[in-house]
Amino acid sequence: MSRVVLVLSGGGAKALAHAGAFRALEQAALVPSHIVATSMGAVVGAALAAGMPFDQVRRRAMGIRRKDVAPFDPLVLIMGLFARSLFPASALRRAITRIVPKTRFEYLRIPLTVTVTDLDSGELLLLGGPERRGRDIELSDALYASCALPLYFPPLEADGRRLGDGGLRAVLPLAPALSLEPNADLFVAVHVGPGFDERPMTNGDDPQPPDAPPLPPGPRGFRASFAPMAKRCGS
């Protein structure tokens, strides 16, 4: 199978489960030729796309604590509603750098497309990938923007746009992956948790975004949900 596209959802700390999914694909001789991801899924995906081994990704990610990403800032209490965000951008950027040593898309071994949301227009934007969309933006900036949840972290300002968490529009960016890779042999979509645009899980159902396209029929499409397993691992 020559062209395998791996689609990784957001999901906070649960996104570490993506590393296990990637290793399973490697063991099955299905190494992805393109990764499309959002939010923390994009961060883990970037580390994997850079060629970092599974154990190293796991160690780096598990070494990050909540206080590293979301430190208490007494100045926010003083500023109240006038504060730009609850947590500083520098904390999230440092956490991302600890997981992903590479800073530019062209340094990755596997092409990576990162999704972000234009906070003013609501448009879902694609950065990086084989065609290097957003050529002037660095990988580290794209990853920060894709994880920058409004109110919690300030948006990334680039080219007159305010860019924030890609999960606001598509927590599982399957539709962009299908449009980017119409001739792919296999899509593997790994979903580790619901997002803002999805209904809650009920009776064990897997939540679906209202605009999510159906997976291609036959052997070309495969969807995996690791939410229950990731939840147990994180508790």
mmCIF file of C-alpha atoms in Angstrom, residues 2 6 9 30 65 75 82 90-91 94 103 117 121 131 155-156 177 180 182 195 209 212 218 221-222 230:
data_model
loop_
_atom_site.group_PDB
_atom_site.id
_atom_site.type_symbol
_atom_site.label_atom_id
_atom_site.label_comp_id
_atom_site.label_asym_id
_atom_site.label_seq_id
_atom_site.Cartn_x
_atom_site.Cartn_y
_atom_site.Cartn_z
ATOM 1 C CA SER A 2 1.840 3.056 -1.256
ATOM 2 C CA LEU A 6 -2.834 9.387 9.139
ATOM 3 C CA SER A 9 -7.535 14.475 16.445
ATOM 4 C CA LEU A 30 1.813 0.923 6.985
ATOM 5 C CA ARG A 65 2.990 18.574 34.025
ATOM 6 C CA LEU A 75 -1.344 39.161 37.399
ATOM 7 C CA PHE A 82 -8.900 42.879 30.966
ATOM 8 C CA SER A 90 5.370 31.243 26.602
ATOM 9 C CA ALA A 91 4.307 28.317 28.812
ATOM 10 C CA ARG A 94 7.953 25.758 26.006
ATOM 11 C CA THR A 103 11.139 24.221 14.286
ATOM 12 C CA THR A 117 -8.911 28.321 13.049
ATOM 13 C CA SER A 121 -13.778 34.557 10.154
ATOM 14 C CA GLU A 131 2.624 21.785 -0.755
ATOM 15 C CA PRO A 155 -3.979 33.630 19.605
ATOM 16 C CA LEU A 156 -1.101 33.646 17.164
ATOM 17 C CA ALA A 177 -7.402 15.032 4.712
ATOM 18 C CA LEU A 180 -5.846 16.942 0.260
ATOM 19 C CA PRO A 182 -8.070 12.153 -3.004
ATOM 20 C CA GLY A 195 -14.545 18.485 20.698
ATOM 21 C CA PRO A 209 -18.797 16.081 13.852
ATOM 22 C CA ALA A 212 -17.746 14.875 8.983
ATOM 23 C CA GLY A 218 -13.924 -0.860 1.445
ATOM 24 C CA GLY A 221 -10.980 3.882 5.326
ATOM 25 C CA PHE A 222 -10.338 3.003 8.938
ATOM 26 C CA ALA A 230 -6.495 7.177 26.972
#
